[in-house]
PDB file of C-alpha atoms in Angstrom:
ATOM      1  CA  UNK A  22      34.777  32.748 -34.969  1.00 43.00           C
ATOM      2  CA  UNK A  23      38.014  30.870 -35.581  1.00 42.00           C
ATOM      3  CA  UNK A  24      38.726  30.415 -31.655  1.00 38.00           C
ATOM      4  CA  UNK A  25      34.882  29.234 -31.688  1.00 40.00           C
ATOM      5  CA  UNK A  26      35.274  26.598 -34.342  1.00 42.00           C
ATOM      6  CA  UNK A  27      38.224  25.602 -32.458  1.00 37.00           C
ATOM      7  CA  UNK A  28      36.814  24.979 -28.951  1.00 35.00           C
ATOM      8  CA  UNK A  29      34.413  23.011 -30.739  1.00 42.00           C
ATOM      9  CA  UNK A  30      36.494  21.241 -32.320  1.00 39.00           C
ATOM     10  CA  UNK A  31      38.367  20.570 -29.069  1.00 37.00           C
ATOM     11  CA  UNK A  32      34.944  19.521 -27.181  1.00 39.00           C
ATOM     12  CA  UNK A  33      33.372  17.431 -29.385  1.00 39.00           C
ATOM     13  CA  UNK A  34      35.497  13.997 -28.911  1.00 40.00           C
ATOM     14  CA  UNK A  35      34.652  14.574 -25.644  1.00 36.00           C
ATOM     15  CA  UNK A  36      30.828  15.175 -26.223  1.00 35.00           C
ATOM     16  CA  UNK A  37      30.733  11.913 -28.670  1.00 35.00           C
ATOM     17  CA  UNK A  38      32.794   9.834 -26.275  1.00 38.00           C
ATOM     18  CA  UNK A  39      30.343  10.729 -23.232  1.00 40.00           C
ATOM     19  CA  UNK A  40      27.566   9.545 -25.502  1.00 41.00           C
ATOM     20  CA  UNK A  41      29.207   6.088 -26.720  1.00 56.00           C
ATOM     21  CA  UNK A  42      29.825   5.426 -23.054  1.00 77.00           C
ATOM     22  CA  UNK A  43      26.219   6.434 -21.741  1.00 88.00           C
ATOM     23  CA  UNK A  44      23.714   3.827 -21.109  1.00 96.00           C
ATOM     24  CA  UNK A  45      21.610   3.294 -24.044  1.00 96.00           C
ATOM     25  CA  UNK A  46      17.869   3.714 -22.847  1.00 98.00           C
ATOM     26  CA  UNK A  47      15.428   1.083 -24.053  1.00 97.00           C
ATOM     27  CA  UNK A  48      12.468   2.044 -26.174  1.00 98.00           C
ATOM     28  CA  UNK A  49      10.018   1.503 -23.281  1.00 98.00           C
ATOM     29  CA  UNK A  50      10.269   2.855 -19.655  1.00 99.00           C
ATOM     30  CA  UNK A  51      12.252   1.159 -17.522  1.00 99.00           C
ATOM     31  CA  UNK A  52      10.845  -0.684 -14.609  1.00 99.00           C
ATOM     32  CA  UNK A  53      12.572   0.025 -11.267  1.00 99.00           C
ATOM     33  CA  UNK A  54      11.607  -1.658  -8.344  1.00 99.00           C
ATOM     34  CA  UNK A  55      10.853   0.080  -5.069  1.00 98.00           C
ATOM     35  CA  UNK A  56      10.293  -1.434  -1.799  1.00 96.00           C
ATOM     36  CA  UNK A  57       9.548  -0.395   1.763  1.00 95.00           C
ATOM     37  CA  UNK A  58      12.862  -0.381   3.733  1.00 96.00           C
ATOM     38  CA  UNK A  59      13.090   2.868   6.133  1.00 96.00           C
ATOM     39  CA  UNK A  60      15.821   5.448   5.032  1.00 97.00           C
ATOM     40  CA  UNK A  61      15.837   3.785   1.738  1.00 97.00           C
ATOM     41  CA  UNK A  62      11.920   4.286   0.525  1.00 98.00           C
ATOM     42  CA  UNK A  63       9.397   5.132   2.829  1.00 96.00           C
ATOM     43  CA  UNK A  64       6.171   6.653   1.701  1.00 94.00           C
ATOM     44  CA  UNK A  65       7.000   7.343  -1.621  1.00 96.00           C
ATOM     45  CA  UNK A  66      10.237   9.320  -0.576  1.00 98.00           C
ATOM     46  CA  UNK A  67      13.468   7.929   0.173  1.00 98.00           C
ATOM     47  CA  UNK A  68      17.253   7.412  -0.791  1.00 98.00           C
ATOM     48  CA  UNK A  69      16.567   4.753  -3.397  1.00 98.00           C
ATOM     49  CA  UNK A  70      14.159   7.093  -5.083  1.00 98.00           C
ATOM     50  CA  UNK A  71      16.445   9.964  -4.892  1.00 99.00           C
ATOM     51  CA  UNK A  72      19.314   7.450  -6.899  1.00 99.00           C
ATOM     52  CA  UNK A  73      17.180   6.273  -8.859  1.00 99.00           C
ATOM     53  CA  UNK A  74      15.635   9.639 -10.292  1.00 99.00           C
ATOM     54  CA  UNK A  75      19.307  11.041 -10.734  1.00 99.00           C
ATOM     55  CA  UNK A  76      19.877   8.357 -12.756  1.00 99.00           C
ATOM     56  CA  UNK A  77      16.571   8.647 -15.048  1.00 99.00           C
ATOM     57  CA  UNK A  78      17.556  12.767 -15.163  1.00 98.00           C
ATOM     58  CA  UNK A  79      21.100  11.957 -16.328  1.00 98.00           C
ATOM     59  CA  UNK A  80      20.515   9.198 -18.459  1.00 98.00           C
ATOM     60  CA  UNK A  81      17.698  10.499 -20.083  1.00 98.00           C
ATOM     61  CA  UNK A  82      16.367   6.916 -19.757  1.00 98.00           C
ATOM     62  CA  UNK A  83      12.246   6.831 -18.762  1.00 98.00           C
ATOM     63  CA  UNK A  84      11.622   5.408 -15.372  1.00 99.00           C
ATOM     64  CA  UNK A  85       8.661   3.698 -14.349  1.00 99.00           C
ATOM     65  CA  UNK A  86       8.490   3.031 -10.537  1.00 99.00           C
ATOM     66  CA  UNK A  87       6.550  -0.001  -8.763  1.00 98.00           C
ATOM     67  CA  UNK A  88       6.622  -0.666  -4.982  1.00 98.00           C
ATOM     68  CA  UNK A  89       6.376  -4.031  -4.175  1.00 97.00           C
ATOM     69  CA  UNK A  90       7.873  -6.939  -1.067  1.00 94.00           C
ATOM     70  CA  UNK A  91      11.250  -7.394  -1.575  1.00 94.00           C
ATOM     71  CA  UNK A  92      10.786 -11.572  -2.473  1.00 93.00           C
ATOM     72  CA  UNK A  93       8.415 -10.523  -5.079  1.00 96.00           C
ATOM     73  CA  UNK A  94      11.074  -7.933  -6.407  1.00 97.00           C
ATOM     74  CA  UNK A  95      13.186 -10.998  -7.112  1.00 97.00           C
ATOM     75  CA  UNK A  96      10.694 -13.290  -8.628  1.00 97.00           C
ATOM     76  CA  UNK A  97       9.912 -10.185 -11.572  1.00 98.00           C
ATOM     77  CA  UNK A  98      13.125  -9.628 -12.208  1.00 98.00           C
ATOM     78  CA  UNK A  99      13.862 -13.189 -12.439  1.00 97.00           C
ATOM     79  CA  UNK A 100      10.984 -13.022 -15.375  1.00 97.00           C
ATOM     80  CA  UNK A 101      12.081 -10.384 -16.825  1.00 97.00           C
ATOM     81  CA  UNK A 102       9.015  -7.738 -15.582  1.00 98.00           C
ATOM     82  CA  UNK A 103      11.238  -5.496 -13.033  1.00 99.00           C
ATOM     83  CA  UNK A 104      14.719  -4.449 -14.931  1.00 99.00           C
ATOM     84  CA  UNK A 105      16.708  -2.328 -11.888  1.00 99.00           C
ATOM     85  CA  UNK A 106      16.344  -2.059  -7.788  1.00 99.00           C
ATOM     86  CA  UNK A 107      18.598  -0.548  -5.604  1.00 98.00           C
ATOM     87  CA  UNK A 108      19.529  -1.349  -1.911  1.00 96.00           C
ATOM     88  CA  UNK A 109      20.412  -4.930  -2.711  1.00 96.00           C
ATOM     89  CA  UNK A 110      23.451  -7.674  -1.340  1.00 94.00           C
ATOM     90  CA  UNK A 111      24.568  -9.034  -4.588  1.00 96.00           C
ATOM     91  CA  UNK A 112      24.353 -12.906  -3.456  1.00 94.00           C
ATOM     92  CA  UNK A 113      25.449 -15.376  -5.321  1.00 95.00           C
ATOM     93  CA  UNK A 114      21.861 -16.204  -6.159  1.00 96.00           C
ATOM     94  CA  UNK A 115      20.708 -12.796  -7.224  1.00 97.00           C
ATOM     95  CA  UNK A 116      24.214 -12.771  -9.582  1.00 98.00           C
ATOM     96  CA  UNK A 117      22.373 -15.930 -11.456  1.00 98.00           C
ATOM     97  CA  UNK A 118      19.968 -13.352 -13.212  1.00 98.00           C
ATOM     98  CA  UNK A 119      21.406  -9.665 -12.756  1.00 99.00           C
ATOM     99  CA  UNK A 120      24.521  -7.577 -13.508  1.00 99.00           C
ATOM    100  CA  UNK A 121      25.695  -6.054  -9.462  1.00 99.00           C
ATOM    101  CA  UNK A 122      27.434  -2.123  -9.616  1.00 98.00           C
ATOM    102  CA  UNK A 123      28.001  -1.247  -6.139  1.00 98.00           C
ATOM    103  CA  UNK A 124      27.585   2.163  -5.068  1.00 97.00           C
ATOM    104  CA  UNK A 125      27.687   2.316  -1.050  1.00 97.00           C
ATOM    105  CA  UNK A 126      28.288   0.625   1.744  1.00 96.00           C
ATOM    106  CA  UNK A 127      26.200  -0.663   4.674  1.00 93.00           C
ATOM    107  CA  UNK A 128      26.614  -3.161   7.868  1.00 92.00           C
ATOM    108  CA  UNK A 129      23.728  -4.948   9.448  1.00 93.00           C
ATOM    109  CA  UNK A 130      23.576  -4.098  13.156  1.00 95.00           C
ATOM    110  CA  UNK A 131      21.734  -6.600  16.219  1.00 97.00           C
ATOM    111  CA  UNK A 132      18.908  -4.292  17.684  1.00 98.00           C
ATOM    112  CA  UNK A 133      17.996  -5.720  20.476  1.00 99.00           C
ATOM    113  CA  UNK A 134      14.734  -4.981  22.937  1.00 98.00           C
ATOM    114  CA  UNK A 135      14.932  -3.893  26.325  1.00 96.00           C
ATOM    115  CA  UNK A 136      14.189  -6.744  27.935  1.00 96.00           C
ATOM    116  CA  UNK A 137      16.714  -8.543  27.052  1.00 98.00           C
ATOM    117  CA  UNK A 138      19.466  -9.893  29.591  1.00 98.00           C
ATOM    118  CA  UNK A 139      22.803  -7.177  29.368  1.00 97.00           C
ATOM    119  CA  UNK A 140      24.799 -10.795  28.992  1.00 98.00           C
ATOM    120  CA  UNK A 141      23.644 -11.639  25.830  1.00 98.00           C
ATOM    121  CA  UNK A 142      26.581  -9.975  23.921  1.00 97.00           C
ATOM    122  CA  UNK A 143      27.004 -12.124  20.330  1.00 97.00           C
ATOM    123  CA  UNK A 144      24.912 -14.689  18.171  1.00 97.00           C
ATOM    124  CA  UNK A 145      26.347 -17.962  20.186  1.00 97.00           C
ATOM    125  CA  UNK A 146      24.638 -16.289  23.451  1.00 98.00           C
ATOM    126  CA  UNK A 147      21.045 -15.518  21.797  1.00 99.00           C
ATOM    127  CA  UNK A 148      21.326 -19.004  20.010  1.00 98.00           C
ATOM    128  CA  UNK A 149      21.767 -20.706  23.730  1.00 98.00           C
ATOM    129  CA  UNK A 150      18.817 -18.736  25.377  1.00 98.00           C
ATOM    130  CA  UNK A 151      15.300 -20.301  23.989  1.00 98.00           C
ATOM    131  CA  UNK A 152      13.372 -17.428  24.743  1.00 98.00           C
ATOM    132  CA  UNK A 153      14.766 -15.033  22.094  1.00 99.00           C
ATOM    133  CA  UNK A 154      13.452 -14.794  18.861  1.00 99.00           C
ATOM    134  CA  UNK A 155      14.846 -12.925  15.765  1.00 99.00           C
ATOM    135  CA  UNK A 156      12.223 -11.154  13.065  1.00 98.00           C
ATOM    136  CA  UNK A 157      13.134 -11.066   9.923  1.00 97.00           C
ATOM    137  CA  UNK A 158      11.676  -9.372   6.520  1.00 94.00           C
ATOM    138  CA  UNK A 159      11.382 -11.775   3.952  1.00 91.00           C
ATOM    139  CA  UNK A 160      13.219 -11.983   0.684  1.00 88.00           C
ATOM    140  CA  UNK A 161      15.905  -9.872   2.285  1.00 87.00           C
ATOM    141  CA  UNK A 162      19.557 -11.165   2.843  1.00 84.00           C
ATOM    142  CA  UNK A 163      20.750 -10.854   6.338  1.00 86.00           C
ATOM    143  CA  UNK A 164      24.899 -10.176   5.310  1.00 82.00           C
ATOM    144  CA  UNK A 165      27.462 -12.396   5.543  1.00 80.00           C
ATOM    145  CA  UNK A 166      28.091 -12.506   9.046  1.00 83.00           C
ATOM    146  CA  UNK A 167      24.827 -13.277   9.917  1.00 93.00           C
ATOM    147  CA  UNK A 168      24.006 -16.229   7.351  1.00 90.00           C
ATOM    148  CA  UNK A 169      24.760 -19.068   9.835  1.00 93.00           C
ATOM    149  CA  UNK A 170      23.254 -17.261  12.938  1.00 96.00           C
ATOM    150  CA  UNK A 171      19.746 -16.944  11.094  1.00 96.00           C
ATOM    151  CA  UNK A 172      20.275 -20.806   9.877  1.00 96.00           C
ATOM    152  CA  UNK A 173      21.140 -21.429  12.786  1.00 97.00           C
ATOM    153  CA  UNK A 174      17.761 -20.225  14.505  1.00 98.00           C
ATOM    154  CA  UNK A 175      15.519 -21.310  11.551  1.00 97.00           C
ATOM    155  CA  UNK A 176      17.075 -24.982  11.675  1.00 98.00           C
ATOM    156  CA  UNK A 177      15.352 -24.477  15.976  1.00 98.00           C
ATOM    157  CA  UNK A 178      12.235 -22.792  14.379  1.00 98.00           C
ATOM    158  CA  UNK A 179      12.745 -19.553  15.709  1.00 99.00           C
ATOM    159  CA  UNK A 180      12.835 -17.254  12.942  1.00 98.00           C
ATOM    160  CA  UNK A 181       9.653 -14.739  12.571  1.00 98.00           C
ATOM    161  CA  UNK A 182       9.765 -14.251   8.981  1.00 97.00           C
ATOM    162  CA  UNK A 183       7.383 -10.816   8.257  1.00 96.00           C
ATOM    163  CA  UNK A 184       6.461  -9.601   4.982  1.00 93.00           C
ATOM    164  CA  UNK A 185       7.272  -6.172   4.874  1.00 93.00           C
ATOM    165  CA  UNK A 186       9.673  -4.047   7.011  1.00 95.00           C
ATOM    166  CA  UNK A 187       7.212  -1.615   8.284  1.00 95.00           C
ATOM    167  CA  UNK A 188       5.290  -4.687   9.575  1.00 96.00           C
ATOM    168  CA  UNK A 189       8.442  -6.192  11.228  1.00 98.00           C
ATOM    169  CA  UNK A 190       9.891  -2.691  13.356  1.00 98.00           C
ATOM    170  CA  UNK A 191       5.893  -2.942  14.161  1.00 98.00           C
ATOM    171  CA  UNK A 192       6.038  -5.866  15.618  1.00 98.00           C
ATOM    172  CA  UNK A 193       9.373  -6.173  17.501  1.00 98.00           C
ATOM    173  CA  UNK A 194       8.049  -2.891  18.974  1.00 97.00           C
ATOM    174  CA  UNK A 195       4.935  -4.734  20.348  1.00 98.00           C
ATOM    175  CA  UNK A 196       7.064  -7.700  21.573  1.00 98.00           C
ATOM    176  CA  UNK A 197       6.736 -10.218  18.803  1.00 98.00           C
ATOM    177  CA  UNK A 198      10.206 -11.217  18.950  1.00 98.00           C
ATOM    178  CA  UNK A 199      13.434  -9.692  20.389  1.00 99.00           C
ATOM    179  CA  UNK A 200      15.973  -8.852  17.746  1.00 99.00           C
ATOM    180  CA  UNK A 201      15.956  -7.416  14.819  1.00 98.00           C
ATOM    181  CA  UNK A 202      18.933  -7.005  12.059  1.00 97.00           C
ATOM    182  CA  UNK A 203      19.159  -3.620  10.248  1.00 95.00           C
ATOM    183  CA  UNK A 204      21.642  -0.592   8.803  1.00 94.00           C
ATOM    184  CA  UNK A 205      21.114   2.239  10.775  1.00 93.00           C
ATOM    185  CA  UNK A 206      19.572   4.218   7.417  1.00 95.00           C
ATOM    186  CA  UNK A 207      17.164   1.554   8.130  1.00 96.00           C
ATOM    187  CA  UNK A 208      16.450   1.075  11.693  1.00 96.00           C
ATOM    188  CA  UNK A 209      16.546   4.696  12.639  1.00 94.00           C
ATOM    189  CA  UNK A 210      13.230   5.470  10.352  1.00 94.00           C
ATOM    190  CA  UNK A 211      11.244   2.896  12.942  1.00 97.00           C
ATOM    191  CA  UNK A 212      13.263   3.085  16.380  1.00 96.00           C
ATOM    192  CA  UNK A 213      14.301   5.450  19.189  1.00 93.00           C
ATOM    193  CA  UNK A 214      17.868   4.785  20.020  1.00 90.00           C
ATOM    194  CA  UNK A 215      17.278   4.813  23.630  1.00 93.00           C
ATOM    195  CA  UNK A 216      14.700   2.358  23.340  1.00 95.00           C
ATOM    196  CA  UNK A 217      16.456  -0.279  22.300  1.00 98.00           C
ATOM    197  CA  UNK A 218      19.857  -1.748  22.681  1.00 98.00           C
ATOM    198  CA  UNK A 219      21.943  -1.605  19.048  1.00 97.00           C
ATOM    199  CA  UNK A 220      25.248  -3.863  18.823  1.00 97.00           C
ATOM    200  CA  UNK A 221      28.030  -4.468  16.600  1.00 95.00           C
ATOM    201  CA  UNK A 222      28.288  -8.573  16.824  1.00 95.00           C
ATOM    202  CA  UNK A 223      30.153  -8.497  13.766  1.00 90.00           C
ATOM    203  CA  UNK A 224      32.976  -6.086  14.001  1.00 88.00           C
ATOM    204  CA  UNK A 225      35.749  -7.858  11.991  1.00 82.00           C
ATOM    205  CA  UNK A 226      33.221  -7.320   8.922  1.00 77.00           C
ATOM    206  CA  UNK A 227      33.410  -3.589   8.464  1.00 67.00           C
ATOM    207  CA  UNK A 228      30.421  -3.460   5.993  1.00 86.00           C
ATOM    208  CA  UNK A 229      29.330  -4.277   2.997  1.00 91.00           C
ATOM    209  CA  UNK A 230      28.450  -3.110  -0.301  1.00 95.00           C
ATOM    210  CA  UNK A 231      24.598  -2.436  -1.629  1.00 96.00           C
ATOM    211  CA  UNK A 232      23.846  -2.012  -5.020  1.00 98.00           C
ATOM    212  CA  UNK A 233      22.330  -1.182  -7.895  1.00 99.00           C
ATOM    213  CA  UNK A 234      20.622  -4.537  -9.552  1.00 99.00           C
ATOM    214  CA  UNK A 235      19.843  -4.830 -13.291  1.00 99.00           C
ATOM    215  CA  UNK A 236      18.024  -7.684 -15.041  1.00 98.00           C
ATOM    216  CA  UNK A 237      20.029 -10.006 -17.428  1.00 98.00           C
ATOM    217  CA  UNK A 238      16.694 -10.836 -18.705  1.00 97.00           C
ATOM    218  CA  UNK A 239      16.787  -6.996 -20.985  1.00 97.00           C
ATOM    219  CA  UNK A 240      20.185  -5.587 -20.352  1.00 98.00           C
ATOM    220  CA  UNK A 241      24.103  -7.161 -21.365  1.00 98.00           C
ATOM    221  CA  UNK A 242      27.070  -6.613 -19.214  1.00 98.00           C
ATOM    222  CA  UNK A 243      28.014  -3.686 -21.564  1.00 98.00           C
ATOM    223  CA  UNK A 244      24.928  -2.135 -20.426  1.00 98.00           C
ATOM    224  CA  UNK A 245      25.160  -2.742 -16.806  1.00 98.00           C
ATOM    225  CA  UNK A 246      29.171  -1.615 -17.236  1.00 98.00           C
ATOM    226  CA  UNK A 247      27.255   1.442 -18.680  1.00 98.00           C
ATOM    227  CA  UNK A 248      25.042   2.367 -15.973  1.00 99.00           C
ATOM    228  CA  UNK A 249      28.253   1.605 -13.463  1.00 98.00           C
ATOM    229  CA  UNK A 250      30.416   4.681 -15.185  1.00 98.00           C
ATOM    230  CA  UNK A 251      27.146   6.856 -14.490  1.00 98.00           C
ATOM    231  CA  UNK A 252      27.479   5.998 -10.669  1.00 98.00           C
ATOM    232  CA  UNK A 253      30.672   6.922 -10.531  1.00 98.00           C
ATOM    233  CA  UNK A 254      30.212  10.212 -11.897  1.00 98.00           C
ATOM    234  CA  UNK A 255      27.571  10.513  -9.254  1.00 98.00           C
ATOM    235  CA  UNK A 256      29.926   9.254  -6.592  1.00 98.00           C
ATOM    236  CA  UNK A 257      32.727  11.374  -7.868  1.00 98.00           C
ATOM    237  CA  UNK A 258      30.750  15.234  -8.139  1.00 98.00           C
ATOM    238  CA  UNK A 259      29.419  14.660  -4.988  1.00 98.00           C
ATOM    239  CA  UNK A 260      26.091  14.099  -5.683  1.00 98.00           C
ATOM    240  CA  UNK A 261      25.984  10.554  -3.949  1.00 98.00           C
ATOM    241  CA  UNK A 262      26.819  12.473  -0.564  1.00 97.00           C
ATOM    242  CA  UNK A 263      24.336  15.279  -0.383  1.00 98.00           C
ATOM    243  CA  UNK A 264      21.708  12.556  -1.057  1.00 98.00           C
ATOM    244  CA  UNK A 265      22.440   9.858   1.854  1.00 98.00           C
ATOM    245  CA  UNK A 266      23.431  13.515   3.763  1.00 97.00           C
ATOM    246  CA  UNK A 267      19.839  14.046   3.820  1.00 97.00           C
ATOM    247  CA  UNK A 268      19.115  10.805   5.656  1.00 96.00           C
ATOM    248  CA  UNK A 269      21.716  10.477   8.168  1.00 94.00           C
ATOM    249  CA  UNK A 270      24.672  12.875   9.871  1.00 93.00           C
ATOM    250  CA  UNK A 271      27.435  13.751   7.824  1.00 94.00           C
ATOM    251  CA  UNK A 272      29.786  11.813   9.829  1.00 93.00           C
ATOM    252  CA  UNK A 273      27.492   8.252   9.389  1.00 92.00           C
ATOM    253  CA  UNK A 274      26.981   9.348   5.693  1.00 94.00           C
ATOM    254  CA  UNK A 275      30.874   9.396   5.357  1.00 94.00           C
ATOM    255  CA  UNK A 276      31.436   5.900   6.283  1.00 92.00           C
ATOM    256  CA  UNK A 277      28.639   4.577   3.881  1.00 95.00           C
ATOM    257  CA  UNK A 278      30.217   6.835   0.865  1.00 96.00           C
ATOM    258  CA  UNK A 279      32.497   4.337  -1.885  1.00 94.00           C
ATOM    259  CA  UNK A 280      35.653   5.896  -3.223  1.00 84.00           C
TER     260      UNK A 280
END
């Protein structure tokens, strides 16, 4: 009994401290948004639902899940109706009105069709041939590297802009347009690899981080600082692995994993 009392002595700082440092749950569900984007969520399975119910299980915060487009994602968080999504560039822009916490790392690819002339190797030689068009999804971000190549083309008027993502592999498939941008977790739900060609026209950009989003509208930086030390625990056992493991080969999983 007296060893007992004394090993729980010993554990519970530890117990109280992991609760003071746990996010605090809200008296209502919270309201993740999900949206169609290959690997990520695709008919109501994917690696954003498989973060985001890890989260809700370890939490012990209630989850309420709504798929929606990706623009009108933004717009509810923006008013305060959608508190968390996953997958998501933290731009300057989407900083304005939500807390960022990283947890993985992705790089935007070119996929280009078969058609298209071998000597078209970077953005400057698409940009200088007027018969190629880039699709894009709307209300996503195309990366960093990409920002002035997609101005670039809108600024000449051609940019297909297509409301959802299964809509835009859909149509570059049928010939809409002739490049797409998209992370392999992405493009490899839509696409046979031998089908297409897939380039790296940004390789001095390694990749860049996705994350978790959470409203400003309902939750402080203390909270979102909250939910960031329950990533990392997730990161840290492992758990983060197995799931994006499940989606692509070990050795692609390794170079989207976060230390």
């Amino acid at each position: 009994m007296a060893v007992c009392a004394l090993l729980c002595m010993m554990l519970a700082p530890a117990a109280l401290a992991q609760v003071k440092d746990g996010p605090a749950c809200p008296p209502r569900p919270i309201v993740f948004g999900l949206y169609e984007f290959g690997g990520f969520y695709r008919a109501g399975a994917g690696l954003d639902k498989d973060v985001a119910e890890l989260l809700s299980a370890r939490s012990g915060c209630r989850f309420e899940y709504k798929v929606m487009m990706r623009g009108r994602i933004w717009q509810e968080m923006q008013a305060g109706r959608v508190d968390m999504t996953l997958s998501a560039i933290a731009t300057a822009e989407r900083k304005v009105f939500a807390h960022a916490v990283p947890y993985l790392w992705m790089k935007n690819m070119i996929i280009l069709s078969k058609d298209v002339s071998p000597a078209i190797r970077s953005p400057a030689d698409f940009i200088a041939s007027p018969n190629l068009r880039l699709g894009v999804a709307r209300g996503h971000f195309p990366g960093k590297p990409f920002d002035g190549f997609v101005a670039q083309l809108r600024n000449i008027a051609r940019i297909d802009e297509i409301d959802s993502t299964e809509q835009l592999y859909a149509m570059f498939k049928a010939g809409r347009f002739q490049a797409v941008l998209g992370t392999q977790l992405v493009y490899s739900h839509y696409l046979r690899a031998d089908k297409v060609r897939i380039e790296d026209w940004a390789p001095a950009l390694s990749r860049e981080a996705a994350n978790l989003l959470i409203s400003k509208k309902h939750f402080s930086a203390e909270d979102a600082r909250r939910w960031g030390l329950l990533i990392k625990e997730m990161q840290a056992d492992g758990s983060v692995q197995r799931m994006v493991q499940r989606y692509v080969p070990p050795e692609d999983a390794a170079r989207m994993l976060m230390p």
